[in-house]
Short mmCIF file of N, CA and C in Angstrom, two decimals:
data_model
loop_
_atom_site.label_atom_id
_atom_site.label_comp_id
_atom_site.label_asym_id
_atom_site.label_seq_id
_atom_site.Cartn_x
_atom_site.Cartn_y
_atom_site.Cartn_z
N UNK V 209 6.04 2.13 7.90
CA UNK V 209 5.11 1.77 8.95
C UNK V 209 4.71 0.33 8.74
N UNK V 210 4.71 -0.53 9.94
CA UNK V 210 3.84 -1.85 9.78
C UNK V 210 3.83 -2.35 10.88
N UNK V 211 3.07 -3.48 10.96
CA UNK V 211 2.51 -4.29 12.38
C UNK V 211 3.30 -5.70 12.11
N UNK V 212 4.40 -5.73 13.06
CA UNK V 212 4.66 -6.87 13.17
C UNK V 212 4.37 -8.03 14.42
N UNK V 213 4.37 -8.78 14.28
CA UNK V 213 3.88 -9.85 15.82
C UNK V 213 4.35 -10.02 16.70
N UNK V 214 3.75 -10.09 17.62
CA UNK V 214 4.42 -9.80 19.53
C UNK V 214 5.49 -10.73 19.57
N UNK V 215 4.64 -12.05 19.10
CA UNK V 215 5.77 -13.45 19.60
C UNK V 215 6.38 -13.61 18.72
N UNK V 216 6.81 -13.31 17.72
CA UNK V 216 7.97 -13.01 16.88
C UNK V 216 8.84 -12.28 16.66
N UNK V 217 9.22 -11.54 17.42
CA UNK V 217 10.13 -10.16 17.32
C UNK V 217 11.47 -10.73 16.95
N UNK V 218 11.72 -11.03 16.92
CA UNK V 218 13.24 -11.53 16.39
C UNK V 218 13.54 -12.44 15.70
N UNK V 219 12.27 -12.83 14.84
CA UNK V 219 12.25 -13.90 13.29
C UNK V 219 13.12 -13.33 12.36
N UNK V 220 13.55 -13.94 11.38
CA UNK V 220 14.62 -13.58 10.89
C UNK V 220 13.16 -12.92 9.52
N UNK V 221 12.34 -13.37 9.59
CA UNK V 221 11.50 -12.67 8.59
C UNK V 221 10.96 -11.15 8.83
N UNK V 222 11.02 -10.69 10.15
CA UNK V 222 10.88 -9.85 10.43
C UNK V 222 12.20 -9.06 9.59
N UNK V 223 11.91 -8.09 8.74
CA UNK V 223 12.60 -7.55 8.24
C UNK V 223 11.66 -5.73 7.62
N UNK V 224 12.20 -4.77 8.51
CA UNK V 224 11.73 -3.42 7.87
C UNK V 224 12.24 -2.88 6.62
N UNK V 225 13.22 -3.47 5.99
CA UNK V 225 13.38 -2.95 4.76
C UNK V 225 12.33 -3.55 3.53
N UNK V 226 12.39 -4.50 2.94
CA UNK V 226 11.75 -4.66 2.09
C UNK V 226 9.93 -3.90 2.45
N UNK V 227 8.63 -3.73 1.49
CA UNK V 227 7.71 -3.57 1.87
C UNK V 227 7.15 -5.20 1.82
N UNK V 228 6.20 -4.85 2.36
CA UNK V 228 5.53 -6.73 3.08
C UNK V 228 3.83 -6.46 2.91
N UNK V 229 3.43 -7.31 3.23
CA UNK V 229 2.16 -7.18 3.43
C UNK V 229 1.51 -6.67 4.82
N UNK V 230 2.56 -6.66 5.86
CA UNK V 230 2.54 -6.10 6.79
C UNK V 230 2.91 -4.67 6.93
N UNK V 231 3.13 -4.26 5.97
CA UNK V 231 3.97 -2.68 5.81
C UNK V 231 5.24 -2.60 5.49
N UNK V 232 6.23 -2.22 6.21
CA UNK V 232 7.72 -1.83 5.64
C UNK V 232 8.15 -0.75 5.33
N UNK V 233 8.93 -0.68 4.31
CA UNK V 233 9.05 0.34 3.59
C UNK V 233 8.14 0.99 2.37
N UNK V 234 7.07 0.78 2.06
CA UNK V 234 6.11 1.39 1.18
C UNK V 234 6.85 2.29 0.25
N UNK V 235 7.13 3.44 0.62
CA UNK V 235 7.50 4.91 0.36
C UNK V 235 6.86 5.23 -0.74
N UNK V 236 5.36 5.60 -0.79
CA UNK V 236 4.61 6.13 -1.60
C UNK V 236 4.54 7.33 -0.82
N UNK V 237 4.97 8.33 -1.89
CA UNK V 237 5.11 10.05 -1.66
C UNK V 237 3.50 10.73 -1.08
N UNK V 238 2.89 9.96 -1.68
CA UNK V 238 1.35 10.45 -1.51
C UNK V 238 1.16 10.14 -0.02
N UNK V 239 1.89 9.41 0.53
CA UNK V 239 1.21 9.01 2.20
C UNK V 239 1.85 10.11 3.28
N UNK V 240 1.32 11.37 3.06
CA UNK V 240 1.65 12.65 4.05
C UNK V 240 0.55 12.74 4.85
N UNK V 241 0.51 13.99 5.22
CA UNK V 241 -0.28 14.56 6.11
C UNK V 241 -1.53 14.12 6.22
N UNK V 242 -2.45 13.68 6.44
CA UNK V 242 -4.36 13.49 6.35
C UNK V 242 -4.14 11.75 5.76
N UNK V 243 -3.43 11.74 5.47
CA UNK V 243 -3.50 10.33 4.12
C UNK V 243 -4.01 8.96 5.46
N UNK V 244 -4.76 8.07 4.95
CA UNK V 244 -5.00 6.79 6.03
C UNK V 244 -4.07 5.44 5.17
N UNK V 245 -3.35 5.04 6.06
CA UNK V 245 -2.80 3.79 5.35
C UNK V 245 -3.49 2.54 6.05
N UNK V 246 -3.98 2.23 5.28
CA UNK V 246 -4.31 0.16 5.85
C UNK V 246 -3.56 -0.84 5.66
N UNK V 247 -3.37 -1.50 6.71
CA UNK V 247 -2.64 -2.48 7.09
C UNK V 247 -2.93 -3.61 7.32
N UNK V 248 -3.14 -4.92 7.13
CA UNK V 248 -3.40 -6.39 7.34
C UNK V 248 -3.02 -6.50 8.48
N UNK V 249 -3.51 -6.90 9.66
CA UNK V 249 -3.34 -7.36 11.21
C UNK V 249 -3.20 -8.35 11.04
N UNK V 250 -1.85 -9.88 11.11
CA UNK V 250 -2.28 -10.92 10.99
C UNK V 250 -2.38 -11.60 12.23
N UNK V 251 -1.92 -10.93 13.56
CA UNK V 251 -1.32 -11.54 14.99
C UNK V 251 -2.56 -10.53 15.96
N UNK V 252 -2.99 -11.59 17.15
CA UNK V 252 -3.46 -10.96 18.44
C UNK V 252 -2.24 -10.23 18.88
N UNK V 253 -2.32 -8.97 19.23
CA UNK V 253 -1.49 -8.39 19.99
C UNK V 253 -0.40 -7.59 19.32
N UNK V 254 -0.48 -7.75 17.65
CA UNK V 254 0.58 -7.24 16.78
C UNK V 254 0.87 -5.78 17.45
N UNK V 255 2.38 -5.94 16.97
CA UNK V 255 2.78 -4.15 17.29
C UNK V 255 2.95 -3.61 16.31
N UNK V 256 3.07 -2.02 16.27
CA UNK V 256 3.21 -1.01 15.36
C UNK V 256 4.59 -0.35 15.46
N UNK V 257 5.46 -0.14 14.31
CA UNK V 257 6.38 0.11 14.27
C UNK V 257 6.64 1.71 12.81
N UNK V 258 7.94 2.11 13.07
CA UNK V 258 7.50 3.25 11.77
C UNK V 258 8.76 4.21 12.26
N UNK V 259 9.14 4.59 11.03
CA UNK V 259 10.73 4.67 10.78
C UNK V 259 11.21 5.50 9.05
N UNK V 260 12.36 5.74 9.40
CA UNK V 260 13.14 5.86 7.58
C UNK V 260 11.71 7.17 7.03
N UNK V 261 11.89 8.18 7.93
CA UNK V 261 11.29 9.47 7.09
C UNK V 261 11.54 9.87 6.89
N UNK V 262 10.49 10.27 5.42
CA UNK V 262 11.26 11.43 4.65
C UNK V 262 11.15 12.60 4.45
N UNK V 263 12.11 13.51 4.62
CA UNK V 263 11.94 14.39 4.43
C UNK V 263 11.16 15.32 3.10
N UNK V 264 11.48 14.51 1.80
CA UNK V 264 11.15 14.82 0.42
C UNK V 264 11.56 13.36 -0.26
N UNK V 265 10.58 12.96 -1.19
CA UNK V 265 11.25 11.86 -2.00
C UNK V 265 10.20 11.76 -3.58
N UNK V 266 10.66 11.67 -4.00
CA UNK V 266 10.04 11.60 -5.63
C UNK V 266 9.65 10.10 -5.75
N UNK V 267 8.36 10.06 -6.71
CA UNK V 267 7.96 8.77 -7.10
C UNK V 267 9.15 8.09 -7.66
N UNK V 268 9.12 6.43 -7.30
CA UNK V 268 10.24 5.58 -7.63
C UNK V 268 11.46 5.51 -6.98
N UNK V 269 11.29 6.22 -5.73
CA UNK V 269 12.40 6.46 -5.31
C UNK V 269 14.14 5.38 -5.70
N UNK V 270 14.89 5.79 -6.25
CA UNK V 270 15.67 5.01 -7.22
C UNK V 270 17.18 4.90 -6.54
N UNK V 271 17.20 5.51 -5.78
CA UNK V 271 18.34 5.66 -4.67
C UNK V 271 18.27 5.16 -3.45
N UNK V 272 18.98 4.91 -2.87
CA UNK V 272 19.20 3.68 -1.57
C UNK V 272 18.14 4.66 -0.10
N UNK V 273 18.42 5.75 -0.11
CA UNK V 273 17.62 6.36 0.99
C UNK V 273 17.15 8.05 -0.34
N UNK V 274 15.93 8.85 0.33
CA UNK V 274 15.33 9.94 0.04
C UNK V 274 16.45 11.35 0.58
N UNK V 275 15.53 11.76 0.57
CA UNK V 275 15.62 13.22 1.95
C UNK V 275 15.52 12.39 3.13
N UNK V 276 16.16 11.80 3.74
CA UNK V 276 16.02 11.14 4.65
C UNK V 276 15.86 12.45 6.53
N UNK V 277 15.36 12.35 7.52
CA UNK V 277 15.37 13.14 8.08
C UNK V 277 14.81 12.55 9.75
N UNK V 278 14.89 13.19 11.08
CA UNK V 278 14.49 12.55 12.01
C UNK V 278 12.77 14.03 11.99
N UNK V 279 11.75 12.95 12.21
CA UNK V 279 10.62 13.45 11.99
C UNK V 279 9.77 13.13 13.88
N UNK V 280 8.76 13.90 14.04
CA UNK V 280 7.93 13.98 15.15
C UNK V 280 6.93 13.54 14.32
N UNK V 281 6.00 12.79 14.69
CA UNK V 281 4.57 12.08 14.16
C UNK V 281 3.50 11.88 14.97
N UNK V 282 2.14 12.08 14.46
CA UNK V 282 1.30 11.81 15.42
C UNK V 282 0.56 10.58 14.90
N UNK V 283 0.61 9.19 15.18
CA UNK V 283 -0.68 8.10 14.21
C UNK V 283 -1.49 8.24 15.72
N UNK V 284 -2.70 7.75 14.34
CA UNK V 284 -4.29 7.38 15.27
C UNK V 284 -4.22 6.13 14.54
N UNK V 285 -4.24 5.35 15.33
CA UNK V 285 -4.45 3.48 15.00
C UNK V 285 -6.02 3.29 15.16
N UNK V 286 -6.40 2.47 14.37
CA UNK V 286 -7.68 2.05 14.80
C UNK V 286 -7.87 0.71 13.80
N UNK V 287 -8.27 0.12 14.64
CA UNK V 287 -8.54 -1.54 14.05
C UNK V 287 -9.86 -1.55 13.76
N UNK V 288 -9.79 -1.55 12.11
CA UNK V 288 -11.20 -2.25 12.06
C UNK V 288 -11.30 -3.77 10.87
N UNK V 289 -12.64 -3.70 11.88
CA UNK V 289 -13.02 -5.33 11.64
C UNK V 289 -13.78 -5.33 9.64
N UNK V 290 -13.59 -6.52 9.84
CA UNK V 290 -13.83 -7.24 8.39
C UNK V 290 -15.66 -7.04 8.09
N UNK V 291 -15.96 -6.21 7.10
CA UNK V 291 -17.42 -6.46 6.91
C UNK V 291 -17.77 -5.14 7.64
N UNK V 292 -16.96 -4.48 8.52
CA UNK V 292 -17.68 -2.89 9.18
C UNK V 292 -18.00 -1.71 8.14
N UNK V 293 -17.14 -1.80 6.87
CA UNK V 293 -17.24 -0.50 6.23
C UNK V 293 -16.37 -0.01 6.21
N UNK V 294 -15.73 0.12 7.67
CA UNK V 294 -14.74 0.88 7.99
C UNK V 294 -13.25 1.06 6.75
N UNK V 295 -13.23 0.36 6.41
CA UNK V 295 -12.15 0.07 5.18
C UNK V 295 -12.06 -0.58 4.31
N UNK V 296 -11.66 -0.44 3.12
CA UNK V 296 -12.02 -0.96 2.07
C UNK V 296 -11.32 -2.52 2.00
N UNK V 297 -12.11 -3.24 1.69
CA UNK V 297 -12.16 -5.17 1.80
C UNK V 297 -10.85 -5.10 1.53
N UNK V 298 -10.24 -4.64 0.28
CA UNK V 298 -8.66 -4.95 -0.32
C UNK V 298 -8.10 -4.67 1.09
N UNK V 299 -7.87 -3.72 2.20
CA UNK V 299 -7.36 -4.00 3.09
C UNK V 299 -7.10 -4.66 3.94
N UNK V 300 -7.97 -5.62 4.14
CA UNK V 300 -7.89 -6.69 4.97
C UNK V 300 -6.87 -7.95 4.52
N UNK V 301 -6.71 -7.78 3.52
CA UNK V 301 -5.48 -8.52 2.70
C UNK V 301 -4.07 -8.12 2.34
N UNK V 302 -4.00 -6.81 1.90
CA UNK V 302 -3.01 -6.30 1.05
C UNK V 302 -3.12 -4.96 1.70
N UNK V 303 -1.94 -3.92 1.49
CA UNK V 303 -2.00 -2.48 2.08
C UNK V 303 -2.79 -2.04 1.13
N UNK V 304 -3.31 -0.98 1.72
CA UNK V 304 -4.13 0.33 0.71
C UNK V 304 -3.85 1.71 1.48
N UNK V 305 -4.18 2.89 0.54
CA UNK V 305 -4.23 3.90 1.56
C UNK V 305 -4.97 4.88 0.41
N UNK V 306 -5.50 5.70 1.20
CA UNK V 306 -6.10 7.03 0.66
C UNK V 306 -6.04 8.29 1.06
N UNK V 307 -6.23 9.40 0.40
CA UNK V 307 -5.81 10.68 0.56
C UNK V 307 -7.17 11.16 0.21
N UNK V 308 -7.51 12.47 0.36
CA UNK V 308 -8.34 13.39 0.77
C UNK V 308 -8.90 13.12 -0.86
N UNK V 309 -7.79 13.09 -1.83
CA UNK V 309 -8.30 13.06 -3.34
C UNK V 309 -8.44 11.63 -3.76
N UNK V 310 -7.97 10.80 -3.30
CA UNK V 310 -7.69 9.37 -4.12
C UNK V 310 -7.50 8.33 -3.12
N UNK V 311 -8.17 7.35 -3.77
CA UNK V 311 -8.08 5.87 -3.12
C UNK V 311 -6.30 5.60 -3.96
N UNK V 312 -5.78 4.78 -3.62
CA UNK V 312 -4.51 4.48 -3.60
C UNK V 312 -3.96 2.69 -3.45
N UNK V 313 -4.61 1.82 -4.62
CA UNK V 313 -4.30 0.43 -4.60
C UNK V 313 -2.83 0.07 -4.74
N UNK V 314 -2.58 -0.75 -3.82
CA UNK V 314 -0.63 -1.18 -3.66
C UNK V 314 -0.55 -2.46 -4.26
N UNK V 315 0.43 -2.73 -5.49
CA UNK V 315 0.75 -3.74 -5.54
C UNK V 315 2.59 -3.75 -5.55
N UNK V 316 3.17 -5.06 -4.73
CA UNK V 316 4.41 -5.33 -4.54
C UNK V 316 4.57 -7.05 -5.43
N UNK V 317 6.04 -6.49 -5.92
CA UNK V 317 6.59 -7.88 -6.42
C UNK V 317 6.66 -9.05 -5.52
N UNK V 318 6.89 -9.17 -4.65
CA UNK V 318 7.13 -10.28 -3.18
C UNK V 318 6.59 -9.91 -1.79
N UNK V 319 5.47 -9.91 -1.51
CA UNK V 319 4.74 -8.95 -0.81
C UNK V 319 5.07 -9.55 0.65
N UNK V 320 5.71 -11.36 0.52
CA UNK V 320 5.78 -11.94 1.78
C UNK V 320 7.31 -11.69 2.05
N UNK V 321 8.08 -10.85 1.95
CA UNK V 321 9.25 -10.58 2.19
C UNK V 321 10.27 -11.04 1.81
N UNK V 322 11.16 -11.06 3.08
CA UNK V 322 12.71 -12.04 2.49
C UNK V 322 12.21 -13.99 2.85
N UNK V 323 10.75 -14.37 2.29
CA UNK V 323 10.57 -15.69 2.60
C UNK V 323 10.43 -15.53 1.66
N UNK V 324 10.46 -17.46 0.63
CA UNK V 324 10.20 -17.67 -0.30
C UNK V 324 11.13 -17.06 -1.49
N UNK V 325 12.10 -16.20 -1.31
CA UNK V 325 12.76 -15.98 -2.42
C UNK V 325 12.44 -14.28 -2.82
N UNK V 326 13.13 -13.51 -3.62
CA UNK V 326 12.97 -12.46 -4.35
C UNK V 326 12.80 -12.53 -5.70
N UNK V 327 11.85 -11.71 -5.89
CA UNK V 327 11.76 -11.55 -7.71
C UNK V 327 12.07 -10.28 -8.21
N UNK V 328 11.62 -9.30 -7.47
CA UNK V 328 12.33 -7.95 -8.02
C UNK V 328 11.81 -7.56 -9.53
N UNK V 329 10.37 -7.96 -9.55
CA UNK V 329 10.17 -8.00 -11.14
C UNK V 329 8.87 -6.78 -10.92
N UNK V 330 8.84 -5.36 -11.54
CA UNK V 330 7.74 -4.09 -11.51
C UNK V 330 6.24 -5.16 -12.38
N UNK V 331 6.67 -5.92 -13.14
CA UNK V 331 5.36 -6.81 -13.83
C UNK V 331 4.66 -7.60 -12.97
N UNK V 332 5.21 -7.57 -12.09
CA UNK V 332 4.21 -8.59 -10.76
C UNK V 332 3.56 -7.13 -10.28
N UNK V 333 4.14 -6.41 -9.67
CA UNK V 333 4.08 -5.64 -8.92
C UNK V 333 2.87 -4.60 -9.43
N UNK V 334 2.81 -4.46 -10.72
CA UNK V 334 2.24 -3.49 -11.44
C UNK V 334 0.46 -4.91 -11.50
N UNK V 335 0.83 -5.89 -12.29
CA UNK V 335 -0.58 -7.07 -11.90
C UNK V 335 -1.26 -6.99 -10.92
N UNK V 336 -0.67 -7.19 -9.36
CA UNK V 336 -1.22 -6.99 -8.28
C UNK V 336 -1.67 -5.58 -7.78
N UNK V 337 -1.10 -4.24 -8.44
CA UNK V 337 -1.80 -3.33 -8.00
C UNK V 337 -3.21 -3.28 -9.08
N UNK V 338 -3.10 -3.47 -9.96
CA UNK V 338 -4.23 -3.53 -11.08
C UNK V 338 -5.65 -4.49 -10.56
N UNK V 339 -5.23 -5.54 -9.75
CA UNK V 339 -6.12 -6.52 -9.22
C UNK V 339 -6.26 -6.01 -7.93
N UNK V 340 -5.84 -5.40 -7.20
CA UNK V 340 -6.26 -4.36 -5.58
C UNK V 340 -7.48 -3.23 -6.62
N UNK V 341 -6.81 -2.57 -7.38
CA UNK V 341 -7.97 -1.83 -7.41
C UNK V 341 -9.28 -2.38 -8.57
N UNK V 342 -8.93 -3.47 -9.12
CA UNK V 342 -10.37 -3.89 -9.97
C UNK V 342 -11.07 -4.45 -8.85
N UNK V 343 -10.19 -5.43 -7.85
CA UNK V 343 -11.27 -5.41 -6.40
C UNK V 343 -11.89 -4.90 -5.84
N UNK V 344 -10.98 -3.52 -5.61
CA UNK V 344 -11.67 -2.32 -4.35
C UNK V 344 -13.14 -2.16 -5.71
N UNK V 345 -12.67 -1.38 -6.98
CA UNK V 345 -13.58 -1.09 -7.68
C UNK V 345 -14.99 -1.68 -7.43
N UNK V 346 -14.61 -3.12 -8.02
CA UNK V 346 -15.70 -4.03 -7.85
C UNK V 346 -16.35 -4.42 -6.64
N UNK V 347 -15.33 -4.00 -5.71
CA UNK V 347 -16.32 -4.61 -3.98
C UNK V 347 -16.98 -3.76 -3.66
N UNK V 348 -15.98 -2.23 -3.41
CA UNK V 348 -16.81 -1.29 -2.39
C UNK V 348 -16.78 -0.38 -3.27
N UNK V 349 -16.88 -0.06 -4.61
CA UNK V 349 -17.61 0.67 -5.60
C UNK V 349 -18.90 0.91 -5.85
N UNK V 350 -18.86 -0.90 -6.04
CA UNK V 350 -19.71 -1.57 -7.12
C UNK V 350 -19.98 -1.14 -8.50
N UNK V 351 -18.59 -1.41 -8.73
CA UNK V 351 -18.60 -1.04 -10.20
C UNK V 351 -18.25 -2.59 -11.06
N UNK V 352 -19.25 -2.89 -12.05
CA UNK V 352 -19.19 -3.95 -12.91
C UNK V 352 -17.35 -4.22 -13.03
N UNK V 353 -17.08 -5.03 -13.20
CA UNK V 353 -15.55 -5.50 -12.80
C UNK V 353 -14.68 -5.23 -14.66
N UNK V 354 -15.51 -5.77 -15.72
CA UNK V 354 -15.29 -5.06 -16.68
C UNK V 354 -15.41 -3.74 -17.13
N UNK V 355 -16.31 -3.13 -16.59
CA UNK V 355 -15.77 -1.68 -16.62
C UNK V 355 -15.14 -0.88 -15.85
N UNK V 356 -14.85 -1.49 -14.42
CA UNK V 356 -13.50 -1.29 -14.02
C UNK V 356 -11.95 -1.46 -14.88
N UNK V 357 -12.44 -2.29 -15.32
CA UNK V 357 -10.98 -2.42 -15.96
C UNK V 357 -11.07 -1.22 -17.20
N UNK V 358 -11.63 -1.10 -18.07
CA UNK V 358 -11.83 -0.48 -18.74
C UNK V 358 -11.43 0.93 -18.47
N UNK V 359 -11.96 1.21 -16.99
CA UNK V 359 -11.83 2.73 -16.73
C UNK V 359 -10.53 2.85 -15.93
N UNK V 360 -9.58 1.96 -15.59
CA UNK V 360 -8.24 1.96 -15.14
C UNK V 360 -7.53 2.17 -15.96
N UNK V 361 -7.57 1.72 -17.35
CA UNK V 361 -7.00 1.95 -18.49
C UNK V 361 -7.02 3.26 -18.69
N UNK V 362 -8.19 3.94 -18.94
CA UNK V 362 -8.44 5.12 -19.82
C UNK V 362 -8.09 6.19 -18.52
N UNK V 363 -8.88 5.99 -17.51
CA UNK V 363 -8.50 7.25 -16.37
C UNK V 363 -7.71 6.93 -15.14
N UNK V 364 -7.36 5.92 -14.81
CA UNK V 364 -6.33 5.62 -13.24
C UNK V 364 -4.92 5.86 -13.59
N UNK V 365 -4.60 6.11 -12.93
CA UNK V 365 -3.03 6.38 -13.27
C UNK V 365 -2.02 5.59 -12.40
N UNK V 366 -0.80 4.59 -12.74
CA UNK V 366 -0.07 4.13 -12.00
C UNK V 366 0.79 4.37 -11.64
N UNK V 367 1.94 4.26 -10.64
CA UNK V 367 2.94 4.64 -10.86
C UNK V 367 4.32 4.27 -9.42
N UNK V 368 5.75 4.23 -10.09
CA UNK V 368 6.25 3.14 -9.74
C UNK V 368 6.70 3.73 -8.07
N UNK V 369 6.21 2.74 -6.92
CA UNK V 369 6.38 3.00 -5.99
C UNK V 369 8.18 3.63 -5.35
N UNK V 370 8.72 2.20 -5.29
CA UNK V 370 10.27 2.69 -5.23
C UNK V 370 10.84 1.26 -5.93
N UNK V 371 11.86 1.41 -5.78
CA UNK V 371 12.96 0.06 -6.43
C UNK V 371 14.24 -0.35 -5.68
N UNK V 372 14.40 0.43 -4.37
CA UNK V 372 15.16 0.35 -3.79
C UNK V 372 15.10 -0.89 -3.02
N UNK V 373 14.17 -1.48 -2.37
CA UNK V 373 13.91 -2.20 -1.08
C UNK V 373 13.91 -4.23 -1.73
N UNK V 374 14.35 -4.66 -2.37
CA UNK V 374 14.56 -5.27 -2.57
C UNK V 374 12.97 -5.93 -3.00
N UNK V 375 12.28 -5.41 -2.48
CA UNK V 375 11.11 -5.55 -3.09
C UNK V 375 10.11 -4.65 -3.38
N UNK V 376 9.91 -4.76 -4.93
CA UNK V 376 9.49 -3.53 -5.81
C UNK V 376 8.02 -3.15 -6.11
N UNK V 377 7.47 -1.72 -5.81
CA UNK V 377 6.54 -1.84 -5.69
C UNK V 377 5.80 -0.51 -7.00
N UNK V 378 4.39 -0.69 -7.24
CA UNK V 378 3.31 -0.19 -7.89
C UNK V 378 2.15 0.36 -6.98
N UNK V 379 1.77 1.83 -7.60
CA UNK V 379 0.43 1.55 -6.47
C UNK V 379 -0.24 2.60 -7.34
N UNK V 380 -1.52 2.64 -7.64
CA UNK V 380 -2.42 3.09 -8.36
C UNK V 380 -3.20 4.37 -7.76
N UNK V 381 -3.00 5.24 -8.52
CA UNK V 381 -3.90 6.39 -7.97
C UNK V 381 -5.81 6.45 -8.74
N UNK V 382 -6.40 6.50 -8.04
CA UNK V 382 -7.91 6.27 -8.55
C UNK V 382 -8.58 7.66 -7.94
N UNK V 383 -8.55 8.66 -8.24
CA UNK V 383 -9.36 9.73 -8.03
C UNK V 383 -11.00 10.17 -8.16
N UNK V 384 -11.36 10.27 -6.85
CA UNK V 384 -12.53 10.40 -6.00
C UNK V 384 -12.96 11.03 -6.80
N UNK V 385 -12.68 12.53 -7.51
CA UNK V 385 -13.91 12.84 -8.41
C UNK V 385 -14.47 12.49 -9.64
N UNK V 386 -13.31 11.59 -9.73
CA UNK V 386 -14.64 10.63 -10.71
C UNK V 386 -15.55 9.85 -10.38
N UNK V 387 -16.24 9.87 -9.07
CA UNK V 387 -17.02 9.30 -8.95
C UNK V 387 -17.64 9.81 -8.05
N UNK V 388 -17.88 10.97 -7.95
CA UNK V 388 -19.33 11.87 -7.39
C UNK V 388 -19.83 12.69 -8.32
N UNK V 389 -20.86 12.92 -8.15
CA UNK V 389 -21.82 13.83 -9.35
C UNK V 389 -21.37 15.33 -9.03
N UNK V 390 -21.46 15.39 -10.53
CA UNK V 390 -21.15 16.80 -10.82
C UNK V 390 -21.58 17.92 -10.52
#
């Protein structure tokens, strides 16, 4: 899934395989049924696009396509603005998504696509998801930013998005009940 720009449809950067900061290929297993994915709007008028489902696919996906399958979908789009609440700040920058159990911080090796070059390196990829969620932590937590980190270590769990797409991705699972009272 991602939003690419009206007056660009046929940039050579426009590209759905790699994941982007605009979306792409993601393929985090966790983004099923109920799950909300956020997306960076960078264009008036951007469109929505969404493709390559799967039928079944395991974390890391390590093979060129999944369970690949033709799927029926229902999205509810809704744009929200910067400062509403509505979504967590890291979104307005970088993808995020969450599930009924867990906030879900994304980090990608080359997040601006086939521009600028490929690195293909999980150590970028794994940095930038670590810094999505000491952000989210620290913004719309408000959790002291050192003991965010602290508690990513001991309780968040990471883990490797896919490796297929030429650009490689990380995305952090942070589970909601650690942080409502018991």
């Amino acid at each position: 899934m991602a939003f690419a720009p009206a007056d660009t449809l046929t940039a050579p950067s426009l590209n759905s395989i790699p994941p982007t900061l605009g979306g792409g290929n993601i393929d985090i297993n966790l983004l099923g049924v109920g799950a909300t994915f956020f997306l960076p709007v960078y264009a008036e008028g951007a469109l929505f696009y969404t493709g390559d489902s799967h039928m079944a696919m395991g974390d890391g996906e390590v093979a060129l396509t999944a369970m690949e399958g033709s799927l029926r979908a229902t999205f509810r789009l809704t744009v929200c603005k910067a400062g509403s609440g509505d979504a967590p700040s890291v979104a307005f920058h970088y993808p995020f998504a969450e599930t009924s159990d867990a906030w879900v911080p994304i980090g990608l090796s080359d997040p601006d696509g086939s521009r600028n070059g490929q690195v293909n390196d999980l150590n970028i990829a794994m940095r930038r998801a670590v810094v999505n969620a000491l952000d989210f932590l620290q913004d719309d937590i408000g959790m002291d930013r050192a003991v965010a980190y602290a508690y990513l270590s001991a309780a968040a769990d990471f883990e490797i998005s896919q490796v297929v797409d030429r650009t490689v991705g990380v995305h952090g699972v942070i589970r909601k009940d650690h942080f409502t009272a018991q």
